[in-house]
CSV table of N, CA and C in Angstrom, one decimal:
chain,number,residue,atom,x,y,z
A,30,MET,N,97.9,98.3,103.9
A,30,MET,CA,99.2,98.8,103.7
A,30,MET,C,99.2,99.9,102.9
A,31,ASN,N,99.4,100.6,102.9
A,31,ASN,CA,100.0,102.3,101.9
A,31,ASN,C,101.1,102.0,100.9
A,32,TYR,N,101.2,103.1,99.4
A,32,TYR,CA,102.4,102.3,98.9
A,32,TYR,C,102.4,104.2,98.2
A,33,GLY,N,104.2,104.1,97.7
A,33,GLY,CA,104.0,105.6,97.4
A,33,GLY,C,103.7,106.0,96.1
A,34,GLU,N,104.3,104.6,94.8
A,34,GLU,CA,103.9,104.8,93.6
A,34,GLU,C,103.8,103.7,92.7
A,35,ILE,N,103.1,103.9,91.6
A,35,ILE,CA,103.9,102.9,91.3
A,35,ILE,C,104.2,103.2,89.6
A,36,LYS,N,105.5,102.6,88.9
A,36,LYS,CA,105.4,102.8,87.8
A,36,LYS,C,105.8,101.9,87.0
A,37,LYS,N,105.2,102.9,85.9
A,37,LYS,CA,104.5,101.4,85.1
A,37,LYS,C,106.1,101.3,84.1
A,38,ASN,N,106.2,100.8,83.3
A,38,ASN,CA,107.3,100.7,82.2
A,38,ASN,C,108.9,101.1,83.0
A,39,ASP,N,108.7,100.6,83.6
A,39,ASP,CA,110.1,101.3,84.4
A,39,ASP,C,111.1,99.6,84.1
A,40,ILE,N,112.0,100.3,83.1
A,40,ILE,CA,113.3,99.6,82.9
A,40,ILE,C,114.7,100.0,83.4
A,41,ALA,N,114.4,100.1,85.2
A,41,ALA,CA,115.3,100.5,86.5
A,41,ALA,C,115.6,99.9,87.3
A,42,ASN,N,114.9,98.6,87.4
A,42,ASN,CA,114.3,98.5,88.9
A,42,ASN,C,114.0,96.6,88.5
A,43,GLY,N,115.1,96.3,87.6
A,43,GLY,CA,115.0,94.5,87.2
A,43,GLY,C,114.4,94.3,85.8
A,44,LEU,N,115.1,93.1,85.4
A,44,LEU,CA,115.4,93.0,84.3
A,44,LEU,C,114.2,93.0,82.9
A,45,GLY,N,114.2,93.6,81.9
A,45,GLY,CA,113.4,93.7,81.4
A,45,GLY,C,112.2,95.1,81.5
A,46,VAL,N,111.0,95.5,80.7
A,46,VAL,CA,110.2,96.5,80.8
A,46,VAL,C,109.5,95.6,81.9
A,47,ARG,N,109.4,96.7,83.6
A,47,ARG,CA,108.7,96.0,84.6
A,47,ARG,C,107.4,96.8,85.0
A,48,THR,N,106.3,97.1,85.7
A,48,THR,CA,105.4,97.5,86.8
A,48,THR,C,106.5,97.6,87.8
A,49,THR,N,106.4,99.3,88.9
A,49,THR,CA,107.0,98.9,89.6
A,49,THR,C,106.1,99.4,91.3
A,50,LEU,N,106.5,98.7,92.0
A,50,LEU,CA,105.6,99.2,93.0
A,50,LEU,C,106.5,99.0,94.6
A,51,PHE,N,105.9,100.1,94.8
A,51,PHE,CA,107.1,101.3,95.2
A,51,PHE,C,105.8,100.8,97.5
A,52,VAL,N,106.3,100.5,98.0
A,52,VAL,CA,105.1,100.3,98.9
A,52,VAL,C,106.1,101.1,99.8
A,53,SER,N,105.1,101.2,101.4
A,53,SER,CA,105.4,102.6,102.2
A,53,SER,C,106.1,101.5,103.2
A,54,GLY,N,106.5,101.9,104.2
A,54,GLY,CA,107.4,101.6,105.4
A,54,GLY,C,108.2,101.5,104.9
A,55,CYS,N,108.7,101.4,106.8
A,55,CYS,CA,110.8,101.2,106.0
A,55,CYS,C,111.0,101.1,107.2
A,56,THR,N,111.6,100.3,108.4
A,56,THR,CA,112.3,100.9,109.8
A,56,THR,C,113.5,100.3,109.7
A,57,HIS,N,114.3,100.4,108.2
A,57,HIS,CA,115.9,100.2,107.9
A,57,HIS,C,116.3,101.4,108.3
A,58,HIS,N,115.7,102.8,107.3
A,58,HIS,CA,116.0,104.3,107.9
A,58,HIS,C,117.8,104.4,106.9
A,59,CYS,N,118.0,103.8,105.3
A,59,CYS,CA,119.9,103.6,105.2
A,59,CYS,C,120.0,105.0,105.6
A,60,LYS,N,121.2,105.6,106.1
A,60,LYS,CA,121.9,106.6,105.6
A,60,LYS,C,122.0,107.1,103.7
A,61,GLY,N,121.6,107.9,102.8
A,61,GLY,CA,121.7,107.8,101.6
A,61,GLY,C,120.1,107.5,101.1
A,62,CYS,N,119.4,106.7,101.9
A,62,CYS,CA,117.9,105.7,101.0
A,62,CYS,C,117.9,107.3,100.4
A,63,PHE,N,116.8,106.4,98.6
A,63,PHE,CA,117.1,107.7,97.9
A,63,PHE,C,115.1,107.5,98.0
A,64,GLN,N,114.9,107.3,98.6
A,64,GLN,CA,113.5,107.6,99.1
A,64,GLN,C,113.1,107.2,100.8
A,65,PRO,N,113.9,108.6,101.3
A,65,PRO,CA,112.9,108.5,103.2
A,65,PRO,C,111.9,109.1,103.0
A,66,GLU,N,111.2,109.0,102.2
A,66,GLU,CA,109.6,110.3,102.9
A,66,GLU,C,109.4,108.2,102.7
A,67,THR,N,109.5,106.7,102.1
A,67,THR,CA,108.6,106.0,102.4
A,67,THR,C,108.6,105.1,103.7
A,68,TRP,N,109.5,106.0,104.7
A,68,TRP,CA,110.2,105.4,105.5
A,68,TRP,C,108.8,105.4,106.6
A,69,ASN,N,107.6,106.1,106.1
A,69,ASN,CA,106.4,105.8,107.0
A,69,ASN,C,105.8,105.1,106.7
A,70,PHE,N,105.5,105.2,107.1
A,70,PHE,CA,103.6,103.7,107.1
A,70,PHE,C,102.6,104.4,106.4
A,71,ALA,N,103.0,106.0,106.4
A,71,ALA,CA,100.9,106.3,105.8
A,71,ALA,C,101.5,106.7,104.7
A,72,PHE,N,103.0,106.8,104.8
A,72,PHE,CA,102.6,108.1,103.7
A,72,PHE,C,102.5,106.9,102.2
A,73,GLY,N,101.6,108.8,100.9
A,73,GLY,CA,101.7,107.6,99.6
A,73,GLY,C,99.8,107.9,99.6
A,74,LYS,N,98.9,106.8,99.2
A,74,LYS,CA,98.2,106.8,99.7
A,74,LYS,C,97.9,105.5,99.4
A,75,PRO,N,96.6,104.7,100.3
A,75,PRO,CA,96.0,103.7,100.4
A,75,PRO,C,95.9,102.7,99.4
A,76,TYR,N,96.3,101.2,100.1
A,76,TYR,CA,96.7,100.1,98.9
A,76,TYR,C,94.6,99.4,98.7
A,77,THR,N,94.6,99.8,97.6
A,77,THR,CA,93.1,99.1,97.7
A,77,THR,C,93.5,97.9,96.7
A,78,LYS,N,92.0,97.0,96.3
A,78,LYS,CA,91.0,95.8,95.2
A,78,LYS,C,91.8,96.9,94.3
A,79,GLU,N,90.9,97.7,93.2
A,79,GLU,CA,90.6,99.2,92.5
A,79,GLU,C,92.9,99.0,92.3
A,80,VAL,N,93.5,99.5,92.9
A,80,VAL,CA,94.9,100.0,92.9
A,80,VAL,C,95.6,98.3,93.0
A,81,GLU,N,95.0,97.0,93.4
A,81,GLU,CA,95.5,95.9,93.3
A,81,GLU,C,95.1,95.2,91.9
A,82,ASP,N,94.2,96.1,90.5
A,82,ASP,CA,93.4,95.9,89.5
A,82,ASP,C,94.4,96.3,89.0
A,83,ASN,N,95.1,97.3,89.0
A,83,ASN,CA,95.3,98.6,88.1
A,83,ASN,C,96.7,97.6,88.3
A,84,ILE,N,97.4,97.4,88.8
A,84,ILE,CA,98.5,97.1,88.3
A,84,ILE,C,98.6,95.3,87.7
A,85,LEU,N,97.0,94.6,88.6
A,85,LEU,CA,97.7,93.8,87.6
A,85,LEU,C,97.4,94.0,85.9
A,86,SER,N,95.9,94.5,85.6
A,86,SER,CA,96.3,95.2,84.3
A,86,SER,C,97.6,96.5,83.8
A,87,SER,N,98.4,96.4,84.4
A,87,SER,CA,99.6,96.1,83.7
A,87,SER,C,99.8,95.9,83.2
A,88,LEU,N,100.6,94.5,83.8
A,88,LEU,CA,101.5,93.9,83.9
A,88,LEU,C,100.8,92.9,82.8
A,89,SER,N,99.6,92.8,82.0
A,89,SER,CA,98.8,92.0,80.4
A,89,SER,C,99.5,92.8,79.3
A,90,PRO,N,100.3,93.8,78.8
A,90,PRO,CA,101.0,93.7,77.3
A,90,PRO,C,101.8,93.2,77.7
A,91,TYR,N,102.6,91.9,76.4
A,91,TYR,CA,103.1,91.1,75.7
A,91,TYR,C,104.7,91.6,76.9
A,92,TYR,N,104.9,92.7,76.1
A,92,TYR,CA,106.5,93.4,77.2
A,92,TYR,C,106.5,93.8,78.0
A,93,ILE,N,105.5,93.1,78.6
A,93,ILE,CA,106.2,93.3,80.5
A,93,ILE,C,106.6,92.2,81.1
A,94,ALA,N,107.4,92.2,82.0
A,94,ALA,CA,109.1,91.1,82.0
A,94,ALA,C,107.8,90.9,83.2
A,95,GLY,N,107.9,92.0,83.9
A,95,GLY,CA,107.2,91.2,85.3
A,95,GLY,C,107.0,92.5,86.1
A,96,LEU,N,107.0,92.2,87.4
A,96,LEU,CA,106.4,92.8,89.0
A,96,LEU,C,107.8,92.6,89.7
A,97,THR,N,108.4,94.6,90.3
A,97,THR,CA,109.2,94.8,91.1
A,97,THR,C,107.9,95.1,92.2
A,98,LEU,N,109.0,94.2,93.4
A,98,LEU,CA,108.2,94.9,94.9
A,98,LEU,C,109.3,96.0,95.6
A,99,LEU,N,109.7,97.2,95.7
A,99,LEU,CA,110.5,98.2,96.1
A,99,LEU,C,109.6,98.7,97.4
A,100,GLY,N,110.7,99.7,97.6
A,100,GLY,CA,109.7,100.7,98.8
A,100,GLY,C,110.8,102.1,99.0
A,101,GLY,N,110.4,101.7,101.1
A,101,GLY,CA,109.7,101.1,101.6
A,101,GLY,C,110.2,100.4,101.8
A,102,GLU,N,109.4,99.3,102.5
A,102,GLU,CA,110.9,97.5,102.2
A,102,GLU,C,109.5,97.2,102.4
A,103,PRO,N,109.8,96.3,101.5
A,103,PRO,CA,108.3,95.4,100.9
A,103,PRO,C,107.9,94.0,102.2
A,104,PHE,N,109.4,93.7,102.7
A,104,PHE,CA,109.0,92.7,103.5
A,104,PHE,C,108.8,93.2,105.6
A,105,GLU,N,108.6,94.4,105.2
A,105,GLU,CA,108.3,94.3,106.7
A,105,GLU,C,107.1,93.8,107.1
A,106,PRO,N,106.6,93.7,108.6
A,106,PRO,CA,105.7,92.9,108.3
A,106,PRO,C,104.4,93.1,108.3
A,107,GLN,N,104.4,94.4,108.9
A,107,GLN,CA,103.3,95.5,108.1
A,107,GLN,C,102.6,95.1,106.8
A,108,ASN,N,103.3,94.7,105.8
A,108,ASN,CA,102.8,94.6,103.9
A,108,ASN,C,102.9,93.5,103.3
A,109,GLN,N,103.8,92.5,105.0
A,109,GLN,CA,104.1,91.3,103.9
A,109,GLN,C,102.2,90.5,103.6
A,110,GLU,N,101.0,91.3,104.5
A,110,GLU,CA,99.7,89.8,104.3
A,110,GLU,C,99.3,90.9,103.1
A,111,VAL,N,100.2,91.8,102.6
A,111,VAL,CA,99.0,92.5,101.2
A,111,VAL,C,99.8,91.6,100.4
A,112,LEU,N,101.1,92.5,100.5
A,112,LEU,CA,101.8,91.5,99.5
A,112,LEU,C,101.6,90.4,98.4
A,113,VAL,N,101.4,89.5,100.0
A,113,VAL,CA,100.8,88.1,99.7
A,113,VAL,C,99.9,87.3,97.9
A,114,GLY,N,99.0,88.4,99.0
A,114,GLY,CA,97.6,89.0,98.1
A,114,GLY,C,97.5,89.0,96.9
A,115,LEU,N,98.4,89.9,96.3
A,115,LEU,CA,99.0,90.7,95.4
A,115,LEU,C,99.5,89.4,94.2
A,116,LEU,N,100.9,89.1,94.6
A,116,LEU,CA,101.7,87.8,94.1
A,116,LEU,C,100.8,86.3,94.1
A,117,ARG,N,100.5,86.4,95.2
A,117,ARG,CA,99.3,85.2,94.8
A,117,ARG,C,98.1,85.4,93.1
A,118,ARG,N,98.4,86.6,93.1
A,118,ARG,CA,97.3,86.1,92.2
A,118,ARG,C,98.2,86.9,90.3
A,119,VAL,N,99.3,87.5,90.9
A,119,VAL,CA,100.7,87.9,89.3
A,119,VAL,C,100.8,86.0,88.6
A,120,ARG,N,100.7,86.0,90.3
A,120,ARG,CA,101.3,84.0,89.7
A,120,ARG,C,100.3,82.8,88.9
A,121,ALA,N,98.2,83.8,89.3
A,121,ALA,CA,97.7,82.8,89.3
A,121,ALA,C,97.2,83.1,87.5
A,122,GLU,N,97.1,84.8,87.5
A,122,GLU,CA,96.5,85.8,86.1
A,122,GLU,C,97.4,85.3,85.1
A,123,TYR,N,99.6,86.0,85.5
A,123,TYR,CA,100.6,85.9,84.5
A,123,TYR,C,101.1,84.8,84.9
A,124,PRO,N,101.4,83.5,85.5
A,124,PRO,CA,102.8,82.7,85.3
A,124,PRO,C,103.2,83.1,85.1
A,125,GLN,N,103.5,83.3,83.4
A,125,GLN,CA,104.5,83.8,82.6
A,125,GLN,C,105.7,84.9,82.9
A,126,LYS,N,105.1,85.6,84.1
A,126,LYS,CA,106.3,86.6,83.9
A,126,LYS,C,106.8,86.8,85.7
A,127,ASN,N,107.8,87.6,85.9
A,127,ASN,CA,109.3,87.6,86.6
A,127,ASN,C,108.1,88.4,88.1
A,128,VAL,N,109.0,87.6,89.0
A,128,VAL,CA,108.9,89.0,90.3
A,128,VAL,C,110.1,89.0,90.6
A,129,TRP,N,110.5,90.8,91.1
A,129,TRP,CA,111.5,90.7,92.3
A,129,TRP,C,111.4,91.7,92.8
A,130,ALA,N,111.9,91.7,93.6
A,130,ALA,CA,111.3,92.1,95.6
A,130,ALA,C,112.8,92.5,95.4
A,131,TYR,N,112.9,94.4,95.7
A,131,TYR,CA,114.6,94.3,97.0
A,131,TYR,C,113.9,94.3,97.8
A,132,SER,N,114.8,94.4,99.3
A,132,SER,CA,115.2,94.1,100.8
A,132,SER,C,116.0,95.0,101.2
A,133,GLY,N,116.1,95.0,102.3
A,133,GLY,CA,117.1,95.1,102.9
A,133,GLY,C,117.6,94.7,104.3
A,134,TYR,N,116.6,93.5,104.5
A,134,TYR,CA,117.1,92.6,104.7
A,134,TYR,C,116.8,91.3,103.9
A,135,LEU,N,118.4,91.1,104.8
A,135,LEU,CA,119.6,90.1,104.7
A,135,LEU,C,118.9,88.4,103.5
A,136,PHE,N,119.1,87.9,102.8
A,136,PHE,CA,118.0,86.7,103.4
A,136,PHE,C,117.9,85.5,104.0
A,137,GLU,N,119.2,85.4,104.4
A,137,GLU,CA,119.0,84.8,106.4
A,137,GLU,C,118.6,85.3,107.1
A,138,GLU,N,118.0,85.9,107.1
A,138,GLU,CA,117.3,87.2,108.2
A,138,GLU,C,116.1,86.7,107.7
A,139,LEU,N,114.8,87.1,106.8
A,139,LEU,CA,114.1,86.9,106.1
A,139,LEU,C,113.6,84.8,105.5
A,140,THR,N,115.4,84.4,106.2
A,140,THR,CA,114.9,83.2,105.9
A,140,THR,C,114.9,82.1,107.6
A,141,GLY,N,115.5,82.9,108.2
A,141,GLY,CA,114.9,82.5,109.5
A,141,GLY,C,116.6,82.0,110.7
A,142,LYS,N,117.4,82.5,109.1
A,142,LYS,CA,118.9,81.9,110.4
A,142,LYS,C,119.6,82.4,110.8
A,143,ILE,N,118.6,84.3,110.6
A,143,ILE,CA,119.3,85.0,111.4
A,143,ILE,C,117.9,85.0,111.7
A,144,PRO,N,118.4,85.5,113.2
A,144,PRO,CA,116.6,86.1,113.7
A,144,PRO,C,116.2,87.4,113.2
A,145,SER,N,115.2,88.0,113.1
A,145,SER,CA,115.0,89.1,112.8
A,145,SER,C,113.5,89.7,112.8
A,146,ARG,N,112.7,90.7,112.7
A,146,ARG,CA,111.9,91.1,113.1
A,146,ARG,C,110.6,91.0,112.0
A,147,ALA,N,111.9,90.7,110.8
A,147,ALA,CA,110.8,90.6,109.5
A,147,ALA,C,110.1,89.8,109.4
A,148,ARG,N,110.0,88.7,110.0
A,148,ARG,CA,109.8,86.9,109.4
A,148,ARG,C,108.0,87.0,110.0
A,149,CYS,N,107.7,86.4,110.0
A,149,CYS,CA,106.6,86.4,110.3
A,149,CYS,C,106.0,85.1,109.3
A,150,GLU,N,103.7,84.8,109.8
A,150,GLU,CA,102.8,84.4,109.4
A,150,GLU,C,102.9,83.6,108.2
A,151,TYR,N,103.3,85.0,107.1
A,151,TYR,CA,103.6,85.5,105.6
A,151,TYR,C,105.1,85.0,104.1
A,152,THR,N,106.1,85.3,105.4
A,152,THR,CA,107.0,85.2,104.6
A,152,THR,C,107.7,84.8,104.0
A,153,ASP,N,107.6,83.3,104.3
A,153,ASP,CA,108.1,81.7,104.2
A,153,ASP,C,107.2,81.9,102.0
A,154,GLU,N,106.0,82.0,102.8
A,154,GLU,CA,105.4,82.1,100.9
A,154,GLU,C,105.7,83.3,100.3
A,155,MET,N,106.0,84.4,101.0
A,155,MET,CA,105.6,85.7,100.3
A,155,MET,C,107.4,85.4,99.3
A,156,LEU,N,108.4,84.5,99.6
A,156,LEU,CA,109.2,84.2,99.1
A,156,LEU,C,109.5,83.6,98.4
A,157,SER,N,108.7,81.9,99.0
A,157,SER,CA,108.2,81.3,97.6
A,157,SER,C,107.7,81.8,96.2
A,158,LEU,N,106.9,82.7,96.1
A,158,LEU,CA,106.6,83.7,95.4
A,158,LEU,C,107.9,84.7,94.1
A,159,ILE,N,108.9,84.6,94.9
A,159,ILE,CA,109.0,86.3,94.5
A,159,ILE,C,110.6,85.4,93.1
A,160,ASP,N,110.7,85.6,92.4
A,160,ASP,CA,111.9,85.1,91.6
A,160,ASP,C,113.7,85.6,91.4
A,161,VAL,N,113.5,87.6,92.6
A,161,VAL,CA,114.9,87.5,92.7
A,161,VAL,C,114.9,88.1,93.3
A,162,LEU,N,115.5,87.8,94.4
A,162,LEU,CA,115.4,89.0,95.7
A,162,LEU,C,117.0,90.0,95.5
A,163,VAL,N,116.8,91.1,95.8
A,163,VAL,CA,118.2,92.5,95.4
A,163,VAL,C,117.8,92.5,97.5
A,164,ASP,N,119.1,91.4,98.3
A,164,ASP,CA,119.1,91.6,99.4
A,164,ASP,C,120.0,92.4,99.9
A,165,GLY,N,119.9,93.3,101.4
A,165,GLY,CA,120.6,94.3,101.8
A,165,GLY,C,120.9,95.6,101.8
A,166,GLU,N,120.8,95.9,103.3
A,166,GLU,CA,120.8,97.7,103.4
A,166,GLU,C,121.7,98.1,102.2
A,167,PHE,N,120.9,99.4,102.5
A,167,PHE,CA,122.0,100.3,100.9
A,167,PHE,C,122.8,101.0,101.9
A,168,VAL,N,124.7,101.0,102.1
A,168,VAL,CA,125.6,101.3,102.6
A,168,VAL,C,125.9,102.5,101.7
A,169,GLU,N,125.2,103.6,102.5
A,169,GLU,CA,126.5,104.6,101.8
A,169,GLU,C,127.4,104.5,100.8
A,170,GLU,N,128.6,104.3,102.0
A,170,GLU,CA,129.8,104.5,102.3
A,170,GLU,C,130.5,103.4,100.8
A,171,LYS,N,129.7,102.0,100.5
A,171,LYS,CA,129.6,101.0,99.5
A,171,LYS,C,128.9,101.3,98.1
A,172,LYS,N,128.3,102.8,97.9
A,172,LYS,CA,127.6,102.8,97.0
A,172,LYS,C,128.1,102.7,95.9
A,173,ASP,N,128.0,102.5,95.0
A,173,ASP,CA,128.8,101.8,93.3
A,173,ASP,C,127.7,102.0,92.1
A,174,ILE,N,127.9,103.4,91.7
A,174,ILE,CA,126.4,103.5,90.3
A,174,ILE,C,126.8,102.9,88.8
A,175,THR,N,128.1,101.9,89.6
A,175,THR,CA,128.3,100.8,88.2
A,175,THR,C,127.8,98.9,88.7
A,176,LEU,N,127.1,99.4,89.3
A,176,LEU,CA,126.6,97.9,90.2
A,176,LEU,C,125.3,97.9,89.6
A,177,ARG,N,124.8,96.2,88.7
A,177,ARG,CA,123.6,96.7,87.9
A,177,ARG,C,121.9,96.7,88.9
A,178,PHE,N,121.6,96.8,89.2
A,178,PHE,CA,120.5,96.6,90.1
A,178,PHE,C,121.0,97.0,91.5
A,179,ARG,N,121.2,96.9,91.9
A,179,ARG,CA,121.9,97.7,94.0
A,179,ARG,C,122.4,98.9,93.6
A,180,GLY,N,122.4,98.9,95.3
A,180,GLY,CA,123.1,101.0,94.7
A,180,GLY,C,124.4,100.5,96.0
A,181,SER,N,124.6,99.8,96.5
A,181,SER,CA,125.8,99.4,97.1
A,181,SER,C,126.0,98.6,97.0
A,182,SER,N,127.9,98.1,96.9
A,182,SER,CA,128.1,97.1,96.7
A,182,SER,C,127.8,95.7,98.0
A,183,ASN,N,127.9,95.6,99.1
A,183,ASN,CA,127.5,94.3,99.4
A,183,ASN,C,126.0,94.7,99.6
A,184,GLN,N,125.4,94.7,98.2
A,184,GLN,CA,123.3,94.0,98.7
A,184,GLN,C,124.0,92.8,97.3
A,185,ARG,N,123.1,91.9,97.4
A,185,ARG,CA,123.5,90.9,96.4
A,185,ARG,C,121.8,90.2,95.6
A,186,VAL,N,122.2,90.2,94.4
A,186,VAL,CA,120.7,90.4,94.0
A,186,VAL,C,121.1,88.4,93.8
A,187,LEU,N,119.8,88.6,94.0
A,187,LEU,CA,120.2,86.3,94.4
A,187,LEU,C,118.1,85.7,93.7
A,188,ASP,N,119.2,85.0,92.8
A,188,ASP,CA,118.1,83.1,92.4
A,188,ASP,C,116.8,82.8,93.5
A,189,ALA,N,116.1,83.1,94.2
A,189,ALA,CA,115.4,83.1,95.4
A,189,ALA,C,114.4,82.0,95.4
A,190,LYS,N,114.4,81.7,93.7
A,190,LYS,CA,113.9,80.3,94.1
A,190,LYS,C,114.5,78.8,94.7
A,191,ALA,N,116.6,79.3,94.2
A,191,ALA,CA,117.4,78.2,94.0
A,191,ALA,C,118.0,78.7,94.9
A,192,SER,N,117.3,79.5,95.8
A,192,SER,CA,118.3,79.7,97.0
A,192,SER,C,118.0,79.5,98.0
A,193,LEU,N,116.0,79.6,97.8
A,193,LEU,CA,115.3,78.4,98.8
A,193,LEU,C,115.7,77.1,98.8
A,194,GLU,N,116.2,76.0,97.2
A,194,GLU,CA,115.4,75.1,97.5
A,194,GLU,C,117.7,74.5,98.1
A,195,ALA,N,118.5,75.5,97.6
A,195,ALA,CA,119.4,75.2,98.0
A,195,ALA,C,119.7,75.8,99.6
A,196,GLY,N,118.6,76.1,100.7
A,196,GLY,CA,118.8,77.1,102.5
A,196,GLY,C,120.0,77.7,102.2
A,197,GLU,N,120.2,77.9,101.0
A,197,GLU,CA,121.3,79.1,101.2
A,197,GLU,C,121.0,80.1,100.2
A,198,ALA,N,122.4,81.4,99.9
A,198,ALA,CA,122.1,82.9,99.0
A,198,ALA,C,122.7,82.3,97.7
A,199,VAL,N,122.5,82.1,96.5
A,199,VAL,CA,122.9,82.2,95.4
A,199,VAL,C,122.5,83.3,94.2
A,200,LEU,N,123.6,83.0,94.6
A,200,LEU,CA,123.6,84.6,93.0
A,200,LEU,C,122.4,84.6,91.2
A,201,PHE,N,122.0,85.1,91.4
A,201,PHE,CA,121.1,85.6,90.5
A,201,PHE,C,122.4,85.3,89.0
A,202,ASP,N,122.4,85.1,87.9
A,202,ASP,CA,122.8,84.7,87.0
A,202,ASP,C,121.8,84.7,86.0
A,203,PHE,N,122.8,86.7,85.3
A,203,PHE,CA,122.3,87.7,84.5
A,203,PHE,C,122.4,86.9,82.9
A,204,LYS,N,123.3,85.9,82.9
A,204,LYS,CA,123.2,85.4,81.4
A,204,LYS,C,122.0,84.9,80.5
């Protein structure tokens, strides 16, 4: 897996101050995407053990609320195995931190209710390690800069754990 960028002290991609990993590779190719260079799976730099250790280290300050995964597309099957390994470590080393993930795939596609190319042997575990899922492709015609943590009105901010428990999408409560 490659990645395009790691942002430390990010406040734009989830609640609180976060570390954000932008993975490479996306097959959605949404019109108006803010990072089309990340569509290419070879974009950026190789993700290594040293990179992962750096991400884990960046989560250590008390003021870092958690980790956010963006892209590209974290749920492309080519990215899931590596990201599950990262998320296992985050959960083991920082159980108090939360994890957000952005995906162009719908929750229903990721869980198999709607057939999807995203489903693979790592999808269920990856979903189980995430707290908040922002799902749905960016739709330029529905772009709305007033929305919180999403770019277009069709996208949803979901409580991943509650959604998995309910077997259907449950919106995240920002209170």
